[in-house]
Amino acid sequence: GQQVMQIPQYQHVQEGEDFTTYCNSSTTLSNIQWYKQRPGGHPVFLIQLVKSGEVKKQKRLTFQFGEAKKNSSLHITATQTTDVGTYFCAGSTTSGTYKYIFGTGTRLKVLA
Amino acid sequence: NAGVTQTPKFQVLKTGQSMTLQCAQDMNHEYMSWYRQDPGMGLRLIHYSVGAGITDQGEVPNGYNVSRSTTEDFPLRLLSAAPSQTSVYFCASSYSGFQVTNTEAFFGQGTRLTVV
């Protein structure tokens, strides 16, 4: 079945450092979503990427969808303590459905 | 605007007991799903529904039943609870998947279930 892996599993950074998490799918994706979950909270939608090679930015966050639509990345520039949480990617192999398989997540800790 | 509401927030069950986790959304979303979250495992899809009367299995469906009699509600039933079902359960809903750009999922607050 479809598998979505994320690396790294954990990342500790000093405030102000950059952070990147990578998402890799065993199958070609129709689109990919990214979510953030604060400690003790629920996942909150960040963005969706649909096109091959697509790059989107949200302030200090840059999201990229690979050319082959099998991988994606989230890069945070100059991390802040508010960036703490777990970042998940979620991929769908069928356009137009919500059968999204989530990655294992990357837990980010930012040290002040 | 309530969004996605899950009840209860916390529950302790004894092995073998059954219970239903409730999920309701008021956004008229067609798509609803249940996930369980375990440490180091991310979110795993249990069951999902693409509309009233239609359900399908996800990655880890064993031990769980669902039904979708209305657009608003998508309850998850544990038939005979086992310690392996100790987890945090999230319900999510999203708009029709026919428009790919509108498939953002809204999650409930979660139900923390412990089976002893």
mmCIF file with all atom_site columns, C-alpha atoms in Angstrom:
data_model
loop_
_atom_site.group_PDB
_atom_site.id
_atom_site.type_symbol
_atom_site.label_atom_id
_atom_site.label_alt_id
_atom_site.label_comp_id
_atom_site.label_asym_id
_atom_site.label_entity_id
_atom_site.label_seq_id
_atom_site.pdbx_PDB_ins_code
_atom_site.Cartn_x
_atom_site.Cartn_y
_atom_site.Cartn_z
_atom_site.occupancy
_atom_site.B_iso_or_equiv
_atom_site.pdbx_formal_charge
_atom_site.auth_seq_id
_atom_site.auth_comp_id
_atom_site.auth_asym_id
_atom_site.auth_atom_id
_atom_site.pdbx_PDB_model_num
ATOM 1   C CA . GLY A 1 1   ? 0.000   0.000  0.000   1.00 0.00 ? 1   GLY A CA 1
ATOM 2   C CA . GLN A 1 2   ? 0.877   3.652  -0.174  1.00 0.00 ? 2   GLN A CA 1
ATOM 3   C CA . GLN A 1 3   ? 3.542   4.738  2.302   1.00 0.00 ? 3   GLN A CA 1
ATOM 4   C CA . VAL A 1 4   ? 4.671   8.233  3.181   1.00 0.00 ? 4   VAL A CA 1
ATOM 5   C CA . MET A 1 5   ? 7.899   8.650  5.100   1.00 0.00 ? 5   MET A CA 1
ATOM 6   C CA . GLN A 1 6   ? 9.218   11.797 6.712   1.00 0.00 ? 6   GLN A CA 1
ATOM 7   C CA . ILE A 1 7   ? 12.710  12.676 7.846   1.00 0.00 ? 7   ILE A CA 1
ATOM 8   C CA . PRO A 1 8   ? 13.994  13.585 10.280  1.00 0.00 ? 8   PRO A CA 1
ATOM 9   C CA . GLN A 1 9   ? 11.766  12.270 13.043  1.00 0.00 ? 9   GLN A CA 1
ATOM 10  C CA . TYR A 1 10  ? 13.047  14.888 15.486  1.00 0.00 ? 10  TYR A CA 1
ATOM 11  C CA . GLN A 1 11  ? 14.920  18.144 15.069  1.00 0.00 ? 11  GLN A CA 1
ATOM 12  C CA . HIS A 1 12  ? 16.222  20.507 17.706  1.00 0.00 ? 12  HIS A CA 1
ATOM 13  C CA . VAL A 1 13  ? 17.407  23.899 16.479  1.00 0.00 ? 13  VAL A CA 1
ATOM 14  C CA . GLN A 1 14  ? 18.555  27.122 18.066  1.00 0.00 ? 14  GLN A CA 1
ATOM 15  C CA . GLU A 1 15  ? 16.184  29.997 17.556  1.00 0.00 ? 15  GLU A CA 1
ATOM 16  C CA . GLY A 1 16  ? 17.154  31.758 14.354  1.00 0.00 ? 16  GLY A CA 1
ATOM 17  C CA . GLU A 1 17  ? 18.467  28.648 12.625  1.00 0.00 ? 17  GLU A CA 1
ATOM 18  C CA . ASP A 1 18  ? 16.799  27.190 9.555   1.00 0.00 ? 18  ASP A CA 1
ATOM 19  C CA . PHE A 1 19  ? 14.857  23.917 9.528   1.00 0.00 ? 19  PHE A CA 1
ATOM 20  C CA . THR A 1 20  ? 13.851  21.517 6.779   1.00 0.00 ? 20  THR A CA 1
ATOM 21  C CA . THR A 1 21  ? 11.688  18.409 6.814   1.00 0.00 ? 21  THR A CA 1
ATOM 22  C CA . TYR A 1 22  ? 11.412  16.007 3.895   1.00 0.00 ? 22  TYR A CA 1
ATOM 23  C CA . CYS A 1 23  ? 8.511   13.853 2.807   1.00 0.00 ? 23  CYS A CA 1
ATOM 24  C CA . ASN A 1 24  ? 8.857   10.861 0.486   1.00 0.00 ? 24  ASN A CA 1
ATOM 25  C CA . SER A 1 25  ? 6.080   8.750  -0.989  1.00 0.00 ? 25  SER A CA 1
ATOM 26  C CA . SER A 1 26  ? 6.347   5.227  -2.349  1.00 0.00 ? 26  SER A CA 1
ATOM 27  C CA . THR A 1 27  ? 3.842   6.141  -5.080  1.00 0.00 ? 27  THR A CA 1
ATOM 28  C CA . THR A 1 28  ? 3.175   9.149  -7.279  1.00 0.00 ? 28  THR A CA 1
ATOM 29  C CA . LEU A 1 29  ? 0.933   11.657 -5.568  1.00 0.00 ? 29  LEU A CA 1
ATOM 30  C CA . SER A 1 30  ? -1.941  13.644 -6.958  1.00 0.00 ? 30  SER A CA 1
ATOM 31  C CA . ASN A 1 31  ? -1.313  16.376 -4.438  1.00 0.00 ? 31  ASN A CA 1
ATOM 32  C CA . ILE A 1 32  ? 0.271   16.851 -1.052  1.00 0.00 ? 32  ILE A CA 1
ATOM 33  C CA . GLN A 1 33  ? -0.740  18.777 2.019   1.00 0.00 ? 33  GLN A CA 1
ATOM 34  C CA . TRP A 1 34  ? 1.203   20.002 5.025   1.00 0.00 ? 34  TRP A CA 1
ATOM 35  C CA . TYR A 1 35  ? -0.133  20.290 8.563   1.00 0.00 ? 35  TYR A CA 1
ATOM 36  C CA . LYS A 1 36  ? 1.227   21.609 11.832  1.00 0.00 ? 36  LYS A CA 1
ATOM 37  C CA . GLN A 1 37  ? 0.289   20.167 15.205  1.00 0.00 ? 37  GLN A CA 1
ATOM 38  C CA . ARG A 1 38  ? 1.184   22.068 18.340  1.00 0.00 ? 38  ARG A CA 1
ATOM 39  C CA . PRO A 1 39  ? 1.896   19.980 21.470  1.00 0.00 ? 39  PRO A CA 1
ATOM 40  C CA . GLY A 1 40  ? -1.416  18.723 22.853  1.00 0.00 ? 40  GLY A CA 1
ATOM 41  C CA . GLY A 1 41  ? -3.319  20.132 19.894  1.00 0.00 ? 41  GLY A CA 1
ATOM 42  C CA . HIS A 1 42  ? -4.827  18.911 16.672  1.00 0.00 ? 42  HIS A CA 1
ATOM 43  C CA . PRO A 1 43  ? -3.378  19.119 13.144  1.00 0.00 ? 43  PRO A CA 1
ATOM 44  C CA . VAL A 1 44  ? -3.952  22.428 11.410  1.00 0.00 ? 44  VAL A CA 1
ATOM 45  C CA . PHE A 1 45  ? -3.776  22.792 7.648   1.00 0.00 ? 45  PHE A CA 1
ATOM 46  C CA . LEU A 1 46  ? -0.883  24.844 6.281   1.00 0.00 ? 46  LEU A CA 1
ATOM 47  C CA . ILE A 1 47  ? -0.905  24.416 2.523   1.00 0.00 ? 47  ILE A CA 1
ATOM 48  C CA . GLN A 1 48  ? -1.655  22.173 -0.445  1.00 0.00 ? 48  GLN A CA 1
ATOM 49  C CA . LEU A 1 49  ? 0.599   21.607 -3.442  1.00 0.00 ? 49  LEU A CA 1
ATOM 50  C CA . VAL A 1 50  ? -0.792  20.198 -6.668  1.00 0.00 ? 50  VAL A CA 1
ATOM 51  C CA . LYS A 1 51  ? 1.554   20.856 -9.580  1.00 0.00 ? 51  LYS A CA 1
ATOM 52  C CA . SER A 1 52  ? 4.837   19.130 -10.342 1.00 0.00 ? 52  SER A CA 1
ATOM 53  C CA . GLY A 1 53  ? 7.743   21.310 -9.182  1.00 0.00 ? 53  GLY A CA 1
ATOM 54  C CA . GLU A 1 54  ? 5.427   23.733 -7.405  1.00 0.00 ? 54  GLU A CA 1
ATOM 55  C CA . VAL A 1 55  ? 6.930   26.078 -4.824  1.00 0.00 ? 55  VAL A CA 1
ATOM 56  C CA . LYS A 1 56  ? 4.801   28.097 -2.416  1.00 0.00 ? 56  LYS A CA 1
ATOM 57  C CA . LYS A 1 57  ? 5.813   30.489 0.329   1.00 0.00 ? 57  LYS A CA 1
ATOM 58  C CA . GLN A 1 58  ? 4.070   31.581 3.495   1.00 0.00 ? 58  GLN A CA 1
ATOM 59  C CA . LYS A 1 59  ? 6.190   34.222 5.218   1.00 0.00 ? 59  LYS A CA 1
ATOM 60  C CA . ARG A 1 60  ? 9.183   32.223 6.554   1.00 0.00 ? 60  ARG A CA 1
ATOM 61  C CA . LEU A 1 61  ? 7.848   28.858 5.323   1.00 0.00 ? 61  LEU A CA 1
ATOM 62  C CA . THR A 1 62  ? 8.697   27.502 1.867   1.00 0.00 ? 62  THR A CA 1
ATOM 63  C CA . PHE A 1 63  ? 6.968   24.413 0.515   1.00 0.00 ? 63  PHE A CA 1
ATOM 64  C CA . GLN A 1 64  ? 8.127   22.468 -2.495  1.00 0.00 ? 64  GLN A CA 1
ATOM 65  C CA . PHE A 1 65  ? 6.599   19.592 -4.486  1.00 0.00 ? 65  PHE A CA 1
ATOM 66  C CA . GLY A 1 66  ? 9.044   17.422 -6.397  1.00 0.00 ? 66  GLY A CA 1
ATOM 67  C CA . GLU A 1 67  ? 9.110   17.157 -10.171 1.00 0.00 ? 67  GLU A CA 1
ATOM 68  C CA . ALA A 1 68  ? 8.106   13.494 -10.029 1.00 0.00 ? 68  ALA A CA 1
ATOM 69  C CA . LYS A 1 69  ? 5.375   14.278 -7.463  1.00 0.00 ? 69  LYS A CA 1
ATOM 70  C CA . LYS A 1 70  ? 6.773   11.685 -5.066  1.00 0.00 ? 70  LYS A CA 1
ATOM 71  C CA . ASN A 1 71  ? 8.492   13.982 -2.599  1.00 0.00 ? 71  ASN A CA 1
ATOM 72  C CA . SER A 1 72  ? 8.026   17.288 -0.898  1.00 0.00 ? 72  SER A CA 1
ATOM 73  C CA . SER A 1 73  ? 9.798   19.528 1.561   1.00 0.00 ? 73  SER A CA 1
ATOM 74  C CA . LEU A 1 74  ? 9.029   22.230 4.085   1.00 0.00 ? 74  LEU A CA 1
ATOM 75  C CA . HIS A 1 75  ? 11.735  24.757 4.897   1.00 0.00 ? 75  HIS A CA 1
ATOM 76  C CA . ILE A 1 76  ? 11.482  27.272 7.718   1.00 0.00 ? 76  ILE A CA 1
ATOM 77  C CA . THR A 1 77  ? 13.857  30.224 7.646   1.00 0.00 ? 77  THR A CA 1
ATOM 78  C CA . ALA A 1 78  ? 15.049  31.734 10.922  1.00 0.00 ? 78  ALA A CA 1
ATOM 79  C CA . THR A 1 79  ? 12.978  29.597 13.270  1.00 0.00 ? 79  THR A CA 1
ATOM 80  C CA . GLN A 1 80  ? 11.093  31.137 16.148  1.00 0.00 ? 80  GLN A CA 1
ATOM 81  C CA . THR A 1 81  ? 9.782   29.560 19.345  1.00 0.00 ? 81  THR A CA 1
ATOM 82  C CA . THR A 1 82  ? 6.285   29.754 17.859  1.00 0.00 ? 82  THR A CA 1
ATOM 83  C CA . ASP A 1 83  ? 7.377   27.228 15.215  1.00 0.00 ? 83  ASP A CA 1
ATOM 84  C CA . VAL A 1 84  ? 7.520   24.458 17.838  1.00 0.00 ? 84  VAL A CA 1
ATOM 85  C CA . GLY A 1 85  ? 5.333   21.478 16.979  1.00 0.00 ? 85  GLY A CA 1
ATOM 86  C CA . THR A 1 86  ? 5.091   18.470 14.722  1.00 0.00 ? 86  THR A CA 1
ATOM 87  C CA . TYR A 1 87  ? 4.905   18.952 10.975  1.00 0.00 ? 87  TYR A CA 1
ATOM 88  C CA . PHE A 1 88  ? 3.101   16.359 8.908   1.00 0.00 ? 88  PHE A CA 1
ATOM 89  C CA . CYS A 1 89  ? 2.810   15.866 5.205   1.00 0.00 ? 89  CYS A CA 1
ATOM 90  C CA . ALA A 1 90  ? -0.238  14.079 3.822   1.00 0.00 ? 90  ALA A CA 1
ATOM 91  C CA . GLY A 1 91  ? -0.426  12.677 0.323   1.00 0.00 ? 91  GLY A CA 1
ATOM 92  C CA . SER A 1 92  ? -3.275  11.578 -1.878  1.00 0.00 ? 92  SER A CA 1
ATOM 93  C CA . THR A 1 93  ? -2.840  9.307  -4.875  1.00 0.00 ? 93  THR A CA 1
ATOM 94  C CA . THR A 1 94  ? -6.295  9.881  -6.289  1.00 0.00 ? 94  THR A CA 1
ATOM 95  C CA . SER A 1 95  ? -7.372  13.298 -7.400  1.00 0.00 ? 95  SER A CA 1
ATOM 96  C CA . GLY A 1 96  ? -10.592 14.470 -5.820  1.00 0.00 ? 96  GLY A CA 1
ATOM 97  C CA . THR A 1 97  ? -10.826 12.295 -2.717  1.00 0.00 ? 97  THR A CA 1
ATOM 98  C CA . TYR A 1 98  ? -9.878  12.693 0.867   1.00 0.00 ? 98  TYR A CA 1
ATOM 99  C CA . LYS A 1 99  ? -8.045  9.413  1.340   1.00 0.00 ? 99  LYS A CA 1
ATOM 100 C CA . TYR A 1 100 ? -4.897  11.098 2.539   1.00 0.00 ? 100 TYR A CA 1
ATOM 101 C CA . ILE A 1 101 ? -2.083  9.068  4.015   1.00 0.00 ? 101 ILE A CA 1
ATOM 102 C CA . PHE A 1 102 ? -0.078  10.999 6.576   1.00 0.00 ? 102 PHE A CA 1
ATOM 103 C CA . GLY A 1 103 ? 3.649   10.906 6.975   1.00 0.00 ? 103 GLY A CA 1
ATOM 104 C CA . THR A 1 104 ? 5.207   9.985  10.299  1.00 0.00 ? 104 THR A CA 1
ATOM 105 C CA . GLY A 1 105 ? 5.835   13.631 11.148  1.00 0.00 ? 105 GLY A CA 1
ATOM 106 C CA . THR A 1 106 ? 8.849   15.685 12.178  1.00 0.00 ? 106 THR A CA 1
ATOM 107 C CA . ARG A 1 107 ? 8.849   17.074 15.700  1.00 0.00 ? 107 ARG A CA 1
ATOM 108 C CA . LEU A 1 108 ? 10.554  20.452 15.854  1.00 0.00 ? 108 LEU A CA 1
ATOM 109 C CA . LYS A 1 109 ? 11.911  21.906 19.060  1.00 0.00 ? 109 LYS A CA 1
ATOM 110 C CA . VAL A 1 110 ? 13.276  25.440 19.025  1.00 0.00 ? 110 VAL A CA 1
ATOM 111 C CA . LEU A 1 111 ? 15.720  26.410 21.759  1.00 0.00 ? 111 LEU A CA 1
ATOM 112 C CA . ALA A 1 112 ? 15.656  30.063 22.763  1.00 0.00 ? 112 ALA A CA 1
ATOM 113 C CA . ASN B 2 1   ? -19.180 28.208 13.933  1.00 0.00 ? 1   ASN B CA 1
ATOM 114 C CA . ALA B 2 2   ? -18.308 24.956 15.729  1.00 0.00 ? 2   ALA B CA 1
ATOM 115 C CA . GLY B 2 3   ? -16.367 23.235 12.920  1.00 0.00 ? 3   GLY B CA 1
ATOM 116 C CA . VAL B 2 4   ? -15.620 19.617 13.848  1.00 0.00 ? 4   VAL B CA 1
ATOM 117 C CA . THR B 2 5   ? -16.763 18.500 17.289  1.00 0.00 ? 5   THR B CA 1
ATOM 118 C CA . GLN B 2 6   ? -15.567 15.294 18.904  1.00 0.00 ? 6   GLN B CA 1
ATOM 119 C CA . THR B 2 7   ? -16.899 13.754 22.080  1.00 0.00 ? 7   THR B CA 1
ATOM 120 C CA . PRO B 2 8   ? -15.771 12.657 24.553  1.00 0.00 ? 8   PRO B CA 1
ATOM 121 C CA . LYS B 2 9   ? -12.376 14.346 25.001  1.00 0.00 ? 9   LYS B CA 1
ATOM 122 C CA . PHE B 2 10  ? -11.135 11.632 27.351  1.00 0.00 ? 10  PHE B CA 1
ATOM 123 C CA . GLN B 2 11  ? -12.264 8.054  27.941  1.00 0.00 ? 11  GLN B CA 1
ATOM 124 C CA . VAL B 2 12  ? -11.019 5.064  29.912  1.00 0.00 ? 12  VAL B CA 1
ATOM 125 C CA . LEU B 2 13  ? -12.351 1.649  28.931  1.00 0.00 ? 13  LEU B CA 1
ATOM 126 C CA . LYS B 2 14  ? -11.852 -1.811 30.251  1.00 0.00 ? 14  LYS B CA 1
ATOM 127 C CA . THR B 2 15  ? -10.714 -4.518 27.861  1.00 0.00 ? 15  THR B CA 1
ATOM 128 C CA . GLY B 2 16  ? -13.709 -5.971 26.049  1.00 0.00 ? 16  GLY B CA 1
ATOM 129 C CA . GLN B 2 17  ? -15.985 -2.977 26.502  1.00 0.00 ? 17  GLN B CA 1
ATOM 130 C CA . SER B 2 18  ? -17.525 -1.276 23.516  1.00 0.00 ? 18  SER B CA 1
ATOM 131 C CA . MET B 2 19  ? -18.060 2.401  22.913  1.00 0.00 ? 19  MET B CA 1
ATOM 132 C CA . THR B 2 20  ? -18.742 4.979  20.256  1.00 0.00 ? 20  THR B CA 1
ATOM 133 C CA . LEU B 2 21  ? -16.650 8.041  19.588  1.00 0.00 ? 21  LEU B CA 1
ATOM 134 C CA . GLN B 2 22  ? -18.813 10.831 18.241  1.00 0.00 ? 22  GLN B CA 1
ATOM 135 C CA . CYS B 2 23  ? -17.863 13.237 15.475  1.00 0.00 ? 23  CYS B CA 1
ATOM 136 C CA . ALA B 2 24  ? -20.033 16.000 14.048  1.00 0.00 ? 24  ALA B CA 1
ATOM 137 C CA . GLN B 2 25  ? -19.308 18.794 11.592  1.00 0.00 ? 25  GLN B CA 1
ATOM 138 C CA . ASP B 2 26  ? -21.426 21.790 10.668  1.00 0.00 ? 26  ASP B CA 1
ATOM 139 C CA . MET B 2 27  ? -19.630 22.820 7.471   1.00 0.00 ? 27  MET B CA 1
ATOM 140 C CA . ASN B 2 28  ? -21.662 20.605 5.107   1.00 0.00 ? 28  ASN B CA 1
ATOM 141 C CA . HIS B 2 29  ? -18.503 18.706 4.182   1.00 0.00 ? 29  HIS B CA 1
ATOM 142 C CA . GLU B 2 30  ? -18.934 15.552 2.161   1.00 0.00 ? 30  GLU B CA 1
ATOM 143 C CA . TYR B 2 31  ? -15.687 13.942 3.252   1.00 0.00 ? 31  TYR B CA 1
ATOM 144 C CA . MET B 2 32  ? -15.078 12.716 6.779   1.00 0.00 ? 32  MET B CA 1
ATOM 145 C CA . SER B 2 33  ? -12.404 10.453 8.209   1.00 0.00 ? 33  SER B CA 1
ATOM 146 C CA . TRP B 2 34  ? -11.037 8.976  11.395  1.00 0.00 ? 34  TRP B CA 1
ATOM 147 C CA . TYR B 2 35  ? -7.359  8.801  12.311  1.00 0.00 ? 35  TYR B CA 1
ATOM 148 C CA . ARG B 2 36  ? -5.516  7.403  15.256  1.00 0.00 ? 36  ARG B CA 1
ATOM 149 C CA . GLN B 2 37  ? -2.286  8.949  16.463  1.00 0.00 ? 37  GLN B CA 1
ATOM 150 C CA . ASP B 2 38  ? 0.333   6.960  18.308  1.00 0.00 ? 38  ASP B CA 1
ATOM 151 C CA . PRO B 2 39  ? 3.815   8.150  19.346  1.00 0.00 ? 39  PRO B CA 1
ATOM 152 C CA . GLY B 2 40  ? 6.242   7.874  16.442  1.00 0.00 ? 40  GLY B CA 1
ATOM 153 C CA . MET B 2 41  ? 3.546   6.582  14.087  1.00 0.00 ? 41  MET B CA 1
ATOM 154 C CA . GLY B 2 42  ? 2.026   9.786  12.839  1.00 0.00 ? 42  GLY B CA 1
ATOM 155 C CA . LEU B 2 43  ? -1.655  9.738  11.932  1.00 0.00 ? 43  LEU B CA 1
ATOM 156 C CA . ARG B 2 44  ? -3.030  6.509  10.546  1.00 0.00 ? 44  ARG B CA 1
ATOM 157 C CA . LEU B 2 45  ? -6.282  6.406  8.621   1.00 0.00 ? 45  LEU B CA 1
ATOM 158 C CA . ILE B 2 46  ? -8.893  4.084  10.140  1.00 0.00 ? 46  ILE B CA 1
ATOM 159 C CA . HIS B 2 47  ? -12.010 4.634  8.032   1.00 0.00 ? 47  HIS B CA 1
ATOM 160 C CA . TYR B 2 48  ? -13.284 7.372  5.779   1.00 0.00 ? 48  TYR B CA 1
ATOM 161 C CA . SER B 2 49  ? -16.493 8.422  4.087   1.00 0.00 ? 49  SER B CA 1
ATOM 162 C CA . VAL B 2 50  ? -17.073 10.264 0.838   1.00 0.00 ? 50  VAL B CA 1
ATOM 163 C CA . GLY B 2 51  ? -20.701 11.047 1.615   1.00 0.00 ? 51  GLY B CA 1
ATOM 164 C CA . ALA B 2 52  ? -23.780 9.893  3.495   1.00 0.00 ? 52  ALA B CA 1
ATOM 165 C CA . GLY B 2 53  ? -24.233 6.146  3.145   1.00 0.00 ? 53  GLY B CA 1
ATOM 166 C CA . ILE B 2 54  ? -20.715 5.567  1.774   1.00 0.00 ? 54  ILE B CA 1
ATOM 167 C CA . THR B 2 55  ? -17.781 4.409  3.864   1.00 0.00 ? 55  THR B CA 1
ATOM 168 C CA . ASP B 2 56  ? -14.490 2.686  3.162   1.00 0.00 ? 56  ASP B CA 1
ATOM 169 C CA . GLN B 2 57  ? -11.534 1.252  5.039   1.00 0.00 ? 57  GLN B CA 1
ATOM 170 C CA . GLY B 2 58  ? -8.281  3.046  5.607   1.00 0.00 ? 58  GLY B CA 1
ATOM 171 C CA . GLU B 2 59  ? -4.902  1.690  6.718   1.00 0.00 ? 59  GLU B CA 1
ATOM 172 C CA . VAL B 2 60  ? -5.881  0.252  10.105  1.00 0.00 ? 60  VAL B CA 1
ATOM 173 C CA . PRO B 2 61  ? -9.618  -0.623 10.098  1.00 0.00 ? 61  PRO B CA 1
ATOM 174 C CA . ASN B 2 62  ? -9.605  -3.792 12.209  1.00 0.00 ? 62  ASN B CA 1
ATOM 175 C CA . GLY B 2 63  ? -11.544 -3.502 15.451  1.00 0.00 ? 63  GLY B CA 1
ATOM 176 C CA . TYR B 2 64  ? -13.474 -0.427 14.336  1.00 0.00 ? 64  TYR B CA 1
ATOM 177 C CA . ASN B 2 65  ? -16.802 0.145  12.624  1.00 0.00 ? 65  ASN B CA 1
ATOM 178 C CA . VAL B 2 66  ? -18.238 3.297  11.098  1.00 0.00 ? 66  VAL B CA 1
ATOM 179 C CA . SER B 2 67  ? -21.466 4.419  9.529   1.00 0.00 ? 67  SER B CA 1
ATOM 180 C CA . ARG B 2 68  ? -22.562 7.639  7.842   1.00 0.00 ? 68  ARG B CA 1
ATOM 181 C CA . SER B 2 69  ? -26.308 8.083  8.000   1.00 0.00 ? 69  SER B CA 1
ATOM 182 C CA . THR B 2 70  ? -26.158 11.882 7.728   1.00 0.00 ? 70  THR B CA 1
ATOM 183 C CA . THR B 2 71  ? -23.742 14.380 6.216   1.00 0.00 ? 71  THR B CA 1
ATOM 184 C CA . GLU B 2 72  ? -23.037 15.859 9.642   1.00 0.00 ? 72  GLU B CA 1
ATOM 185 C CA . ASP B 2 73  ? -22.200 12.790 11.738  1.00 0.00 ? 73  ASP B CA 1
ATOM 186 C CA . PHE B 2 74  ? -19.541 10.102 11.443  1.00 0.00 ? 74  PHE B CA 1
ATOM 187 C CA . PRO B 2 75  ? -19.334 7.966  14.602  1.00 0.00 ? 75  PRO B CA 1
ATOM 188 C CA . LEU B 2 76  ? -16.530 5.489  15.216  1.00 0.00 ? 76  LEU B CA 1
ATOM 189 C CA . ARG B 2 77  ? -17.422 2.317  17.104  1.00 0.00 ? 77  ARG B CA 1
ATOM 190 C CA . LEU B 2 78  ? -15.008 0.158  19.018  1.00 0.00 ? 78  LEU B CA 1
ATOM 191 C CA . LEU B 2 79  ? -16.588 -3.274 19.157  1.00 0.00 ? 79  LEU B CA 1
ATOM 192 C CA . SER B 2 80  ? -14.459 -4.897 21.876  1.00 0.00 ? 80  SER B CA 1
ATOM 193 C CA . ALA B 2 81  ? -11.773 -2.599 23.189  1.00 0.00 ? 81  ALA B CA 1
ATOM 194 C CA . ALA B 2 82  ? -8.204  -3.864 23.445  1.00 0.00 ? 82  ALA B CA 1
ATOM 195 C CA . PRO B 2 83  ? -5.135  -2.236 25.045  1.00 0.00 ? 83  PRO B CA 1
ATOM 196 C CA . SER B 2 84  ? -3.663  -1.881 21.530  1.00 0.00 ? 84  SER B CA 1
ATOM 197 C CA . GLN B 2 85  ? -6.434  0.620  20.805  1.00 0.00 ? 85  GLN B CA 1
ATOM 198 C CA . THR B 2 86  ? -5.100  3.027  23.407  1.00 0.00 ? 86  THR B CA 1
ATOM 199 C CA . SER B 2 87  ? -4.452  6.114  21.317  1.00 0.00 ? 87  SER B CA 1
ATOM 200 C CA . VAL B 2 88  ? -5.548  9.613  20.446  1.00 0.00 ? 88  VAL B CA 1
ATOM 201 C CA . TYR B 2 89  ? -8.332  9.609  17.878  1.00 0.00 ? 89  TYR B CA 1
ATOM 202 C CA . PHE B 2 90  ? -8.952  12.477 15.480  1.00 0.00 ? 90  PHE B CA 1
ATOM 203 C CA . CYS B 2 91  ? -11.924 13.035 13.257  1.00 0.00 ? 91  CYS B CA 1
ATOM 204 C CA . ALA B 2 92  ? -11.511 15.237 10.186  1.00 0.00 ? 92  ALA B CA 1
ATOM 205 C CA . SER B 2 93  ? -13.770 16.635 7.503   1.00 0.00 ? 93  SER B CA 1
ATOM 206 C CA . SER B 2 94  ? -13.219 18.358 4.194   1.00 0.00 ? 94  SER B CA 1
ATOM 207 C CA . TYR B 2 95  ? -15.127 19.865 1.308   1.00 0.00 ? 95  TYR B CA 1
ATOM 208 C CA . SER B 2 96  ? -15.980 17.871 -1.786  1.00 0.00 ? 96  SER B CA 1
ATOM 209 C CA . GLY B 2 97  ? -12.925 16.292 -3.331  1.00 0.00 ? 97  GLY B CA 1
ATOM 210 C CA . PHE B 2 98  ? -14.065 17.083 -6.827  1.00 0.00 ? 98  PHE B CA 1
ATOM 211 C CA . GLN B 2 99  ? -12.351 20.422 -6.519  1.00 0.00 ? 99  GLN B CA 1
ATOM 212 C CA . VAL B 2 100 ? -8.789  19.517 -5.669  1.00 0.00 ? 100 VAL B CA 1
ATOM 213 C CA . THR B 2 101 ? -7.974  22.959 -4.332  1.00 0.00 ? 101 THR B CA 1
ATOM 214 C CA . ASN B 2 102 ? -10.660 22.709 -1.666  1.00 0.00 ? 102 ASN B CA 1
ATOM 215 C CA . THR B 2 103 ? -9.656  19.540 0.131   1.00 0.00 ? 103 THR B CA 1
ATOM 216 C CA . GLU B 2 104 ? -8.213  21.190 3.235   1.00 0.00 ? 104 GLU B CA 1
ATOM 217 C CA . ALA B 2 105 ? -9.069  18.979 6.210   1.00 0.00 ? 105 ALA B CA 1
ATOM 218 C CA . PHE B 2 106 ? -10.453 20.393 9.435   1.00 0.00 ? 106 PHE B CA 1
ATOM 219 C CA . PHE B 2 107 ? -9.679  18.322 12.499  1.00 0.00 ? 107 PHE B CA 1
ATOM 220 C CA . GLY B 2 108 ? -11.558 17.921 15.724  1.00 0.00 ? 108 GLY B CA 1
ATOM 221 C CA . GLN B 2 109 ? -9.875  18.396 19.091  1.00 0.00 ? 109 GLN B CA 1
ATOM 222 C CA . GLY B 2 110 ? -9.275  14.685 19.515  1.00 0.00 ? 110 GLY B CA 1
ATOM 223 C CA . THR B 2 111 ? -10.369 11.943 21.908  1.00 0.00 ? 111 THR B CA 1
ATOM 224 C CA . ARG B 2 112 ? -7.741  10.486 24.204  1.00 0.00 ? 112 ARG B CA 1
ATOM 225 C CA . LEU B 2 113 ? -8.688  6.839  24.788  1.00 0.00 ? 113 LEU B CA 1
ATOM 226 C CA . THR B 2 114 ? -7.076  4.517  27.291  1.00 0.00 ? 114 THR B CA 1
ATOM 227 C CA . VAL B 2 115 ? -7.935  0.824  27.379  1.00 0.00 ? 115 VAL B CA 1
ATOM 228 C CA . VAL B 2 116 ? -6.920  -0.979 30.556  1.00 0.00 ? 116 VAL B CA 1
#
